[in-house]
Amino acid sequence: MTPPGGSPAVPEASVLGTWNSAVTSYYLLLGATLLLLVIGLVMVLSSSSVESLAAGDSPYAVFFNQARYALIGLPVLLVMSRLSLKVVRALAWPALGGAVAFQLLVFTPMGCGEGGNLNWVCLPGFTAQPSEVVKLALAIWLGAVLSRKLPLLHEWKHSLVPVLPVAGIAIGVVVLGQDLGTAMVMVLLVAGAMFVAGVPLRIFGFAGLIAAGGVALLTVFSSNRVNRIMSWLSDQCDVQNECYQSLHAGYGLATGGWTGVGLGQSAEKWSYLPAAHNDFIYAILGEELGLVGTLLVLGLFALLAFAMVRLMRRHPDPFVKITTAAIFAWIIGQAIVNIAVVIGLAPVIGVPLPLVSAGGSALIMTMAALGLLLSFARTEPGAAEALAARASVVRRSLAVIGRARG
């Protein structure tokens, strides 16, 4: 019905139709991932050019590396998005076993690292961070194991075994390489999977106490970690040492204001802010693009989170729900930790901003995880049919255009 003197009323269903579509999760995941990837490439180029020149390299050296990793990651994302649930489930145990074996290579002559972390495998022409592979393998393994044990999770022995010992081994080999930041993200990953699987809160709390105790012990016995935490808590901090990085990150964000000083115009990237193209790239983004830029990135991560939660709510398969929860806790949790560090809400923890920070292994494996979520989104109720119908419409349209040109 048309109101007097007005335009036809738009039914509420048509306004919400796009958000209620069977393919909403799929397109939100794909769109937010690609936009964050593009923003990351632009910011890596901007934040790394000065340091590259200072090292005697091309100003595009780090950017070209990151672009190469992105080009590797795109086909990985595509392949993962086409895997069937049956294949992914079957890969659970082999993938985790292979990933842990890969991580153990860091303790051989092939292992390398910096800043006290031994978390890389370095060969001529090849460098990789195995812990990133462990994250994805652990997420898939948790989904496979917990989904099979769902009717038994009310019993503590089924809730904790084999999850706690196997996950403990996977996290432990990362901790042995002194990479506590990555290990903490993996703890979040396990917690996300257990929570969505429906592990009783009393058992969940017990497992959480064990994890918190382990992190506390590892922190207490490291003077470097203790100094970071005490500096963060103290109102008097050595701005030339422990607080130097946080201070200059704050300078960058404060200088940016509402709209930023302009792309490429950062002052902090001129060797003032360490890890400007990596762990602290969010500060350079805030300096050059201002509050608008930082909110844009936050909004894209929020869209990713919304799509993952929607996928968990709509998909009927417990394996998909639990694996998605683990990946949600990994990617969104890591983003929150990174941003909290940059804005001073957490002590300095060496974790990159997913899809945005420089780093090949992290970028490729994050894209692989998001590709897996795209595969899950394709199997949402009604999604396969909707995607096939849209593809058919595109093919028919191209055929009509071709005939018209002929």
Tab-separated table of C-alpha atoms in Angstrom:
chain	number	residue	atom	x	y	z
A	1	MET	CA	0.000	0.000	0.000
A	2	THR	CA	1.266	3.517	-0.854
A	3	PRO	CA	0.961	6.147	1.883
A	4	PRO	CA	-0.780	9.427	0.828
A	5	GLY	CA	1.741	11.690	-0.857
A	6	GLY	CA	4.574	9.281	-0.227
A	7	SER	CA	6.528	6.501	-1.851
A	8	PRO	CA	5.564	2.845	-1.506
A	9	ALA	CA	6.409	1.388	1.886
A	10	VAL	CA	9.385	-0.968	1.829
A	11	PRO	CA	8.615	-4.258	3.557
A	12	GLU	CA	10.866	-4.991	6.497
A	13	ALA	CA	11.759	-8.365	4.982
A	14	SER	CA	13.255	-6.666	1.906
A	15	VAL	CA	15.323	-4.296	4.045
A	16	LEU	CA	16.754	-7.201	6.053
A	17	GLY	CA	16.783	-9.613	3.138
A	18	THR	CA	20.464	-9.188	2.386
A	19	TRP	CA	21.491	-9.800	6.002
A	20	ASN	CA	19.201	-12.819	6.248
A	21	SER	CA	20.490	-14.301	2.994
A	22	ALA	CA	22.001	-17.775	3.039
A	23	VAL	CA	25.223	-16.366	1.559
A	24	THR	CA	25.673	-13.385	3.883
A	25	SER	CA	28.352	-15.141	5.940
A	26	TYR	CA	30.245	-16.121	2.796
A	27	TYR	CA	30.348	-12.637	1.286
A	28	LEU	CA	31.115	-10.899	4.589
A	29	LEU	CA	34.056	-13.229	5.191
A	30	LEU	CA	35.352	-12.801	1.663
A	31	GLY	CA	34.856	-9.036	1.495
A	32	ALA	CA	36.340	-8.206	4.909
A	33	THR	CA	39.316	-10.513	4.281
A	34	LEU	CA	40.182	-8.937	0.933
A	35	LEU	CA	39.767	-5.375	2.234
A	36	LEU	CA	41.995	-6.034	5.252
A	37	LEU	CA	44.552	-7.649	2.940
A	38	VAL	CA	44.637	-4.581	0.679
A	39	ILE	CA	44.891	-2.192	3.649
A	40	GLY	CA	47.692	-4.336	5.055
A	41	LEU	CA	49.684	-4.231	1.819
A	42	VAL	CA	49.326	-0.444	1.588
A	43	MET	CA	50.378	0.062	5.207
A	44	VAL	CA	53.314	-2.364	4.956
A	45	LEU	CA	54.603	-0.374	1.980
A	46	SER	CA	54.189	2.912	3.810
A	47	SER	CA	55.610	1.811	7.168
A	48	SER	CA	58.607	-0.177	5.879
A	49	SER	CA	60.014	1.996	3.081
A	50	VAL	CA	62.229	4.172	5.282
A	51	GLU	CA	63.774	1.265	7.198
A	52	SER	CA	64.384	-0.570	3.907
A	53	LEU	CA	66.242	2.427	2.512
A	54	ALA	CA	68.252	2.766	5.725
A	55	ALA	CA	69.298	-0.886	5.366
A	56	GLY	CA	70.520	-0.229	1.827
A	57	ASP	CA	67.625	-2.036	0.160
A	58	SER	CA	64.892	-0.922	-2.195
A	59	PRO	CA	62.090	1.024	-0.466
A	60	TYR	CA	59.759	-1.660	-1.810
A	61	ALA	CA	61.736	-4.638	-0.434
A	62	VAL	CA	59.413	-5.538	2.475
A	63	PHE	CA	56.325	-4.692	0.429
A	64	PHE	CA	57.367	-6.992	-2.428
A	65	ASN	CA	57.921	-9.803	0.079
A	66	GLN	CA	54.499	-9.225	1.620
A	67	ALA	CA	52.867	-9.017	-1.811
A	68	ARG	CA	54.522	-12.311	-2.747
A	69	TYR	CA	53.143	-13.952	0.394
A	70	ALA	CA	49.705	-12.531	-0.399
A	71	LEU	CA	49.902	-14.000	-3.908
A	72	ILE	CA	50.780	-17.364	-2.359
A	73	GLY	CA	47.974	-16.984	0.155
A	74	LEU	CA	45.251	-16.310	-2.430
A	75	PRO	CA	45.402	-19.758	-4.097
A	76	VAL	CA	45.753	-21.328	-0.644
A	77	LEU	CA	42.565	-19.517	0.389
A	78	LEU	CA	40.843	-20.672	-2.803
A	79	VAL	CA	41.854	-24.324	-2.323
A	80	MET	CA	40.796	-24.300	1.338
A	81	SER	CA	37.440	-22.754	0.387
A	82	ARG	CA	36.729	-25.758	-1.853
A	83	LEU	CA	37.564	-28.532	0.627
A	84	SER	CA	34.700	-30.747	1.702
A	85	LEU	CA	33.895	-31.250	5.382
A	86	LYS	CA	34.750	-34.937	5.032
A	87	VAL	CA	38.264	-34.163	3.796
A	88	VAL	CA	38.876	-31.548	6.500
A	89	ARG	CA	37.784	-33.955	9.243
A	90	ALA	CA	40.029	-36.683	7.852
A	91	LEU	CA	43.007	-34.308	7.954
A	92	ALA	CA	42.604	-33.506	11.668
A	93	TRP	CA	45.093	-35.947	13.233
A	94	PRO	CA	47.643	-36.010	10.348
A	95	ALA	CA	47.641	-32.211	10.137
A	96	LEU	CA	48.261	-31.731	13.853
A	97	GLY	CA	50.958	-34.400	13.951
A	98	GLY	CA	52.708	-32.888	10.934
A	99	ALA	CA	52.440	-29.360	12.346
A	100	VAL	CA	53.969	-30.368	15.709
A	101	ALA	CA	56.773	-32.212	13.896
A	102	PHE	CA	57.361	-29.076	11.807
A	103	GLN	CA	57.520	-26.974	14.991
A	104	LEU	CA	60.132	-29.344	16.452
A	105	LEU	CA	62.461	-28.448	13.567
A	106	VAL	CA	63.164	-25.120	15.286
A	107	PHE	CA	65.242	-27.072	17.835
A	108	THR	CA	67.462	-28.514	15.100
A	109	PRO	CA	70.253	-26.706	13.221
A	110	MET	CA	67.511	-25.437	10.886
A	111	GLY	CA	65.979	-23.372	13.713
A	112	CYS	CA	66.558	-19.639	13.982
A	113	GLY	CA	65.083	-16.630	15.755
A	114	GLU	CA	65.598	-13.208	17.235
A	115	GLY	CA	64.832	-11.350	20.428
A	116	GLY	CA	65.159	-14.537	22.458
A	117	ASN	CA	62.503	-16.371	20.415
A	118	LEU	CA	63.463	-19.577	18.621
A	119	ASN	CA	60.387	-19.973	16.488
A	120	TRP	CA	61.520	-20.104	12.869
A	121	VAL	CA	62.805	-22.665	10.399
A	122	CYS	CA	65.439	-21.100	8.174
A	123	LEU	CA	66.864	-22.674	5.042
A	124	PRO	CA	68.509	-21.043	2.018
A	125	GLY	CA	65.683	-19.293	0.193
A	126	PHE	CA	63.041	-20.512	2.656
A	127	THR	CA	61.896	-19.185	6.036
A	128	ALA	CA	58.751	-20.255	7.878
A	129	GLN	CA	57.149	-19.930	11.300
A	130	PRO	CA	55.783	-23.397	12.161
A	131	SER	CA	53.681	-22.155	15.078
A	132	GLU	CA	51.295	-20.529	12.586
A	133	VAL	CA	50.711	-23.940	10.999
A	134	VAL	CA	50.127	-25.411	14.473
A	135	LYS	CA	47.323	-22.884	15.106
A	136	LEU	CA	45.262	-23.969	12.115
A	137	ALA	CA	45.957	-27.679	12.624
A	138	LEU	CA	44.969	-27.405	16.295
A	139	ALA	CA	41.698	-25.629	15.412
A	140	ILE	CA	40.725	-28.405	12.971
A	141	TRP	CA	41.763	-31.128	15.426
A	142	LEU	CA	39.723	-29.585	18.248
A	143	GLY	CA	36.670	-29.428	15.989
A	144	ALA	CA	37.024	-33.081	14.985
A	145	VAL	CA	37.627	-34.428	18.503
A	146	LEU	CA	35.135	-32.335	20.461
A	147	SER	CA	32.341	-32.808	17.906
A	148	ARG	CA	32.669	-36.593	18.243
A	149	LYS	CA	32.594	-36.410	22.037
A	150	LEU	CA	29.658	-34.005	22.395
A	151	PRO	CA	27.345	-36.434	24.268
A	152	LEU	CA	30.131	-37.166	26.772
A	153	LEU	CA	31.455	-33.669	27.486
A	154	HIS	CA	29.509	-33.410	30.745
A	155	GLU	CA	32.074	-35.846	32.201
A	156	TRP	CA	35.361	-34.266	33.160
A	157	LYS	CA	37.519	-37.070	31.750
A	158	HIS	CA	35.951	-36.687	28.296
A	159	SER	CA	36.081	-32.880	28.471
A	160	LEU	CA	39.775	-32.800	29.311
A	161	VAL	CA	41.095	-35.937	27.583
A	162	PRO	CA	42.530	-35.930	24.958
A	163	VAL	CA	42.042	-32.157	24.528
A	164	LEU	CA	44.166	-30.967	27.435
A	165	PRO	CA	47.204	-33.251	26.966
A	166	VAL	CA	47.316	-33.014	23.163
A	167	ALA	CA	46.718	-29.252	23.092
A	168	GLY	CA	49.260	-28.960	25.920
A	169	ILE	CA	51.877	-30.677	23.755
A	170	ALA	CA	51.086	-28.453	20.764
A	171	ILE	CA	51.297	-25.295	22.883
A	172	GLY	CA	54.277	-26.605	24.844
A	173	VAL	CA	56.519	-27.001	21.795
A	174	VAL	CA	55.784	-23.348	20.947
A	175	VAL	CA	56.539	-22.259	24.516
A	176	LEU	CA	59.880	-24.093	24.367
A	177	GLY	CA	60.800	-21.697	21.572
A	178	GLN	CA	60.177	-18.800	24.010
A	179	ASP	CA	57.244	-17.441	21.989
A	180	LEU	CA	54.795	-16.794	24.821
A	181	GLY	CA	52.668	-14.380	22.769
A	182	THR	CA	51.805	-17.034	20.181
A	183	ALA	CA	51.238	-19.592	22.938
A	184	MET	CA	48.735	-17.271	24.634
A	185	VAL	CA	46.824	-16.905	21.361
A	186	MET	CA	46.733	-20.702	21.113
A	187	VAL	CA	45.314	-20.883	24.635
A	188	LEU	CA	42.543	-18.532	23.495
A	189	LEU	CA	41.975	-20.806	20.500
A	190	VAL	CA	41.518	-23.869	22.724
A	191	ALA	CA	39.246	-21.932	25.087
A	192	GLY	CA	37.021	-20.783	22.212
A	193	ALA	CA	36.606	-24.341	20.945
A	194	MET	CA	35.836	-25.763	24.391
A	195	PHE	CA	33.331	-23.018	25.201
A	196	VAL	CA	31.294	-23.464	22.004
A	197	ALA	CA	31.497	-27.254	22.333
A	198	GLY	CA	29.576	-26.881	25.587
A	199	VAL	CA	32.188	-28.020	28.076
A	200	PRO	CA	30.639	-27.461	31.535
A	201	LEU	CA	31.739	-24.209	33.134
A	202	ARG	CA	33.234	-25.938	36.186
A	203	ILE	CA	35.507	-28.018	33.943
A	204	PHE	CA	36.134	-25.048	31.657
A	205	GLY	CA	37.164	-23.007	34.708
A	206	PHE	CA	39.502	-25.765	35.904
A	207	ALA	CA	41.223	-25.891	32.506
A	208	GLY	CA	41.428	-22.086	32.545
A	209	LEU	CA	43.159	-22.112	35.935
A	210	ILE	CA	45.741	-24.583	34.627
A	211	ALA	CA	46.389	-22.380	31.582
A	212	ALA	CA	46.588	-19.194	33.667
A	213	GLY	CA	48.977	-20.880	36.098
A	214	GLY	CA	51.228	-21.998	33.253
A	215	VAL	CA	51.335	-18.495	31.748
A	216	ALA	CA	52.060	-16.996	35.184
A	217	LEU	CA	54.952	-19.396	35.794
A	218	LEU	CA	56.455	-18.700	32.389
A	219	THR	CA	56.155	-14.969	33.055
A	220	VAL	CA	57.609	-15.024	36.580
A	221	PHE	CA	60.719	-16.908	35.491
A	222	SER	CA	61.485	-14.452	32.699
A	223	SER	CA	62.963	-11.149	33.820
A	224	ASN	CA	62.181	-9.576	30.435
A	225	ARG	CA	58.475	-10.422	30.710
A	226	VAL	CA	58.313	-9.277	34.329
A	227	ASN	CA	59.915	-5.948	33.369
A	228	ARG	CA	57.361	-5.450	30.590
A	229	ILE	CA	54.430	-6.043	32.910
A	230	MET	CA	55.833	-3.922	35.749
A	231	SER	CA	56.602	-1.090	33.336
A	232	TRP	CA	53.060	-1.247	32.004
A	233	LEU	CA	51.593	-1.139	35.530
A	234	SER	CA	53.917	1.567	36.822
A	235	ASP	CA	53.219	5.295	36.491
A	236	GLN	CA	56.976	5.847	36.295
A	237	CYS	CA	58.597	4.012	33.407
A	238	ASP	CA	61.932	4.304	31.619
A	239	VAL	CA	60.940	5.897	28.323
A	240	GLN	CA	64.327	5.023	26.836
A	241	ASN	CA	63.939	1.289	27.495
A	242	GLU	CA	60.840	-0.654	28.543
A	243	CYS	CA	58.315	2.064	27.647
A	244	TYR	CA	60.017	3.358	24.514
A	245	GLN	CA	57.918	1.361	22.064
A	246	SER	CA	54.599	2.055	23.782
A	247	LEU	CA	55.413	5.746	24.108
A	248	HIS	CA	56.129	6.196	20.406
A	249	ALA	CA	53.062	4.172	19.466
A	250	GLY	CA	51.054	6.656	21.535
A	251	TYR	CA	52.798	9.565	19.826
A	252	GLY	CA	51.813	8.153	16.431
A	253	LEU	CA	48.164	7.673	17.351
A	254	ALA	CA	47.939	11.103	19.000
A	255	THR	CA	49.531	12.845	16.010
A	256	GLY	CA	47.056	11.263	13.605
A	257	GLY	CA	44.021	12.995	15.078
A	258	TRP	CA	40.745	12.527	13.226
A	259	THR	CA	41.913	12.109	9.632
A	260	GLY	CA	45.660	11.504	9.944
A	261	VAL	CA	48.727	13.297	8.617
A	262	GLY	CA	48.379	11.632	5.208
A	263	LEU	CA	49.364	8.318	3.703
A	264	GLY	CA	53.150	7.972	3.666
A	265	GLN	CA	53.661	11.022	5.907
A	266	SER	CA	54.337	9.257	9.232
A	267	ALA	CA	57.162	10.619	11.358
A	268	GLU	CA	57.338	7.606	13.702
A	269	LYS	CA	58.342	5.230	10.898
A	270	TRP	CA	61.630	7.138	10.580
A	271	SER	CA	63.317	4.678	12.977
A	272	TYR	CA	61.516	6.010	16.043
A	273	LEU	CA	58.973	3.206	16.454
A	274	PRO	CA	60.436	-0.333	16.463
A	275	ALA	CA	58.485	-3.009	14.524
A	276	ALA	CA	56.549	-0.257	12.736
A	277	HIS	CA	55.613	-2.565	9.845
A	278	ASN	CA	54.910	-5.551	12.055
A	279	ASP	CA	53.534	-5.665	15.609
A	280	PHE	CA	52.973	-1.884	15.780
A	281	ILE	CA	51.613	-1.228	12.301
A	282	TYR	CA	48.293	-0.133	13.840
A	283	ALA	CA	50.072	2.916	15.313
A	284	ILE	CA	51.387	3.937	11.884
A	285	LEU	CA	47.923	3.386	10.424
A	286	GLY	CA	46.470	5.676	13.099
A	287	GLU	CA	49.133	8.298	12.486
A	288	GLU	CA	48.682	8.386	8.704
A	289	LEU	CA	44.942	7.698	8.388
A	290	GLY	CA	43.778	8.982	11.768
A	291	LEU	CA	40.796	7.818	13.780
A	292	VAL	CA	38.915	7.196	10.532
A	293	GLY	CA	41.503	4.630	9.436
A	294	THR	CA	41.681	2.870	12.783
A	295	LEU	CA	37.892	2.645	13.001
A	296	LEU	CA	37.748	1.273	9.463
A	297	VAL	CA	40.083	-1.570	10.427
A	298	LEU	CA	38.148	-2.183	13.644
A	299	GLY	CA	34.938	-2.252	11.632
A	300	LEU	CA	36.330	-4.836	9.210
A	301	PHE	CA	37.406	-7.093	12.079
A	302	ALA	CA	33.942	-6.607	13.570
A	303	LEU	CA	32.428	-7.776	10.257
A	304	LEU	CA	34.694	-10.830	10.322
A	305	ALA	CA	33.578	-11.550	13.881
A	306	PHE	CA	29.910	-11.088	12.956
A	307	ALA	CA	30.256	-13.463	10.001
A	308	MET	CA	31.943	-16.107	12.163
A	309	VAL	CA	29.302	-15.867	14.894
A	310	ARG	CA	26.569	-16.045	12.251
A	311	LEU	CA	28.213	-19.143	10.771
A	312	MET	CA	28.367	-20.795	14.198
A	313	ARG	CA	24.703	-20.046	14.855
A	314	ARG	CA	23.364	-21.152	11.461
A	315	HIS	CA	25.443	-24.198	10.576
A	316	PRO	CA	24.001	-27.532	11.741
A	317	ASP	CA	27.333	-29.419	11.926
A	318	PRO	CA	29.026	-29.338	15.390
A	319	PHE	CA	32.437	-29.814	13.728
A	320	VAL	CA	31.950	-26.555	11.813
A	321	LYS	CA	30.710	-24.702	14.889
A	322	ILE	CA	33.666	-25.753	17.071
A	323	THR	CA	36.350	-25.239	14.428
A	324	THR	CA	34.911	-21.825	13.578
A	325	ALA	CA	34.929	-20.903	17.271
A	326	ALA	CA	38.602	-21.852	17.522
A	327	ILE	CA	39.503	-19.755	14.463
A	328	PHE	CA	37.361	-16.887	15.803
A	329	ALA	CA	39.269	-16.918	19.100
A	330	TRP	CA	42.582	-17.053	17.200
A	331	ILE	CA	42.060	-14.277	14.618
A	332	ILE	CA	39.749	-11.913	16.477
A	333	GLY	CA	41.464	-12.579	19.815
A	334	GLN	CA	44.884	-11.893	18.303
A	335	ALA	CA	43.614	-8.684	16.696
A	336	ILE	CA	42.235	-7.497	20.042
A	337	VAL	CA	45.505	-8.314	21.821
A	338	ASN	CA	47.596	-6.521	19.184
A	339	ILE	CA	45.436	-3.392	19.218
A	340	ALA	CA	45.306	-3.398	23.035
A	341	VAL	CA	49.113	-3.442	23.128
A	342	VAL	CA	49.411	-0.577	20.639
A	343	ILE	CA	46.948	1.685	22.495
A	344	GLY	CA	48.486	0.822	25.881
A	345	LEU	CA	45.748	-1.355	27.346
A	346	ALA	CA	48.077	-4.368	27.607
A	347	PRO	CA	51.816	-4.897	28.109
A	348	VAL	CA	53.933	-5.407	25.010
A	349	ILE	CA	53.265	-8.878	23.568
A	350	GLY	CA	54.816	-9.835	20.263
A	351	VAL	CA	51.794	-10.790	18.161
A	352	PRO	CA	51.034	-9.286	14.730
A	353	LEU	CA	47.748	-7.804	13.531
A	354	PRO	CA	46.161	-10.507	11.338
A	355	LEU	CA	46.144	-9.749	7.585
A	356	VAL	CA	47.633	-6.295	8.179
A	357	SER	CA	51.086	-6.736	9.757
A	358	ALA	CA	54.088	-7.857	7.698
A	359	GLY	CA	54.889	-11.538	8.016
A	360	GLY	CA	54.654	-14.339	5.481
A	361	SER	CA	53.767	-17.385	7.564
A	362	ALA	CA	51.174	-15.504	9.595
A	363	LEU	CA	49.546	-14.049	6.479
A	364	ILE	CA	49.395	-17.323	4.543
A	365	MET	CA	48.028	-19.368	7.447
A	366	THR	CA	45.468	-16.692	8.372
A	367	MET	CA	44.270	-16.712	4.769
A	368	ALA	CA	44.155	-20.518	4.870
A	369	ALA	CA	42.010	-20.393	8.022
A	370	LEU	CA	39.647	-17.856	6.454
A	371	GLY	CA	39.504	-19.989	3.318
A	372	LEU	CA	38.398	-22.883	5.506
A	373	LEU	CA	35.651	-20.694	6.953
A	374	LEU	CA	34.552	-19.840	3.412
A	375	SER	CA	34.275	-23.579	2.785
A	376	PHE	CA	32.091	-23.871	5.868
A	377	ALA	CA	29.978	-20.886	4.774
A	378	ARG	CA	29.365	-22.554	1.401
A	379	THR	CA	27.700	-25.443	3.250
A	380	GLU	CA	25.351	-23.289	5.328
A	381	PRO	CA	21.690	-24.249	4.750
A	382	GLY	CA	20.728	-22.860	1.347
A	383	ALA	CA	24.147	-21.332	0.601
A	384	ALA	CA	25.259	-23.828	-2.039
A	385	GLU	CA	22.046	-23.372	-4.003
A	386	ALA	CA	22.201	-19.568	-3.737
A	387	LEU	CA	25.840	-19.436	-4.881
A	388	ALA	CA	25.099	-21.786	-7.785
A	389	ALA	CA	22.112	-19.654	-8.823
A	390	ARG	CA	24.155	-16.447	-8.752
A	391	ALA	CA	26.936	-18.069	-10.772
A	392	SER	CA	24.332	-19.176	-13.318
A	393	VAL	CA	22.983	-15.621	-13.580
A	394	VAL	CA	26.497	-14.287	-14.194
A	395	ARG	CA	27.165	-16.871	-16.900
A	396	ARG	CA	23.867	-16.087	-18.651
A	397	SER	CA	24.566	-12.346	-18.470
A	398	LEU	CA	28.021	-12.792	-19.999
A	399	ALA	CA	26.521	-14.947	-22.734
A	400	VAL	CA	23.954	-12.225	-23.544
A	401	ILE	CA	26.685	-9.571	-23.650
A	402	GLY	CA	28.739	-11.790	-25.955
A	403	ARG	CA	25.824	-12.282	-28.350
A	404	ALA	CA	25.052	-8.544	-28.335
A	405	ARG	CA	28.646	-7.720	-29.297
A	406	GLY	CA	28.501	-10.371	-32.015
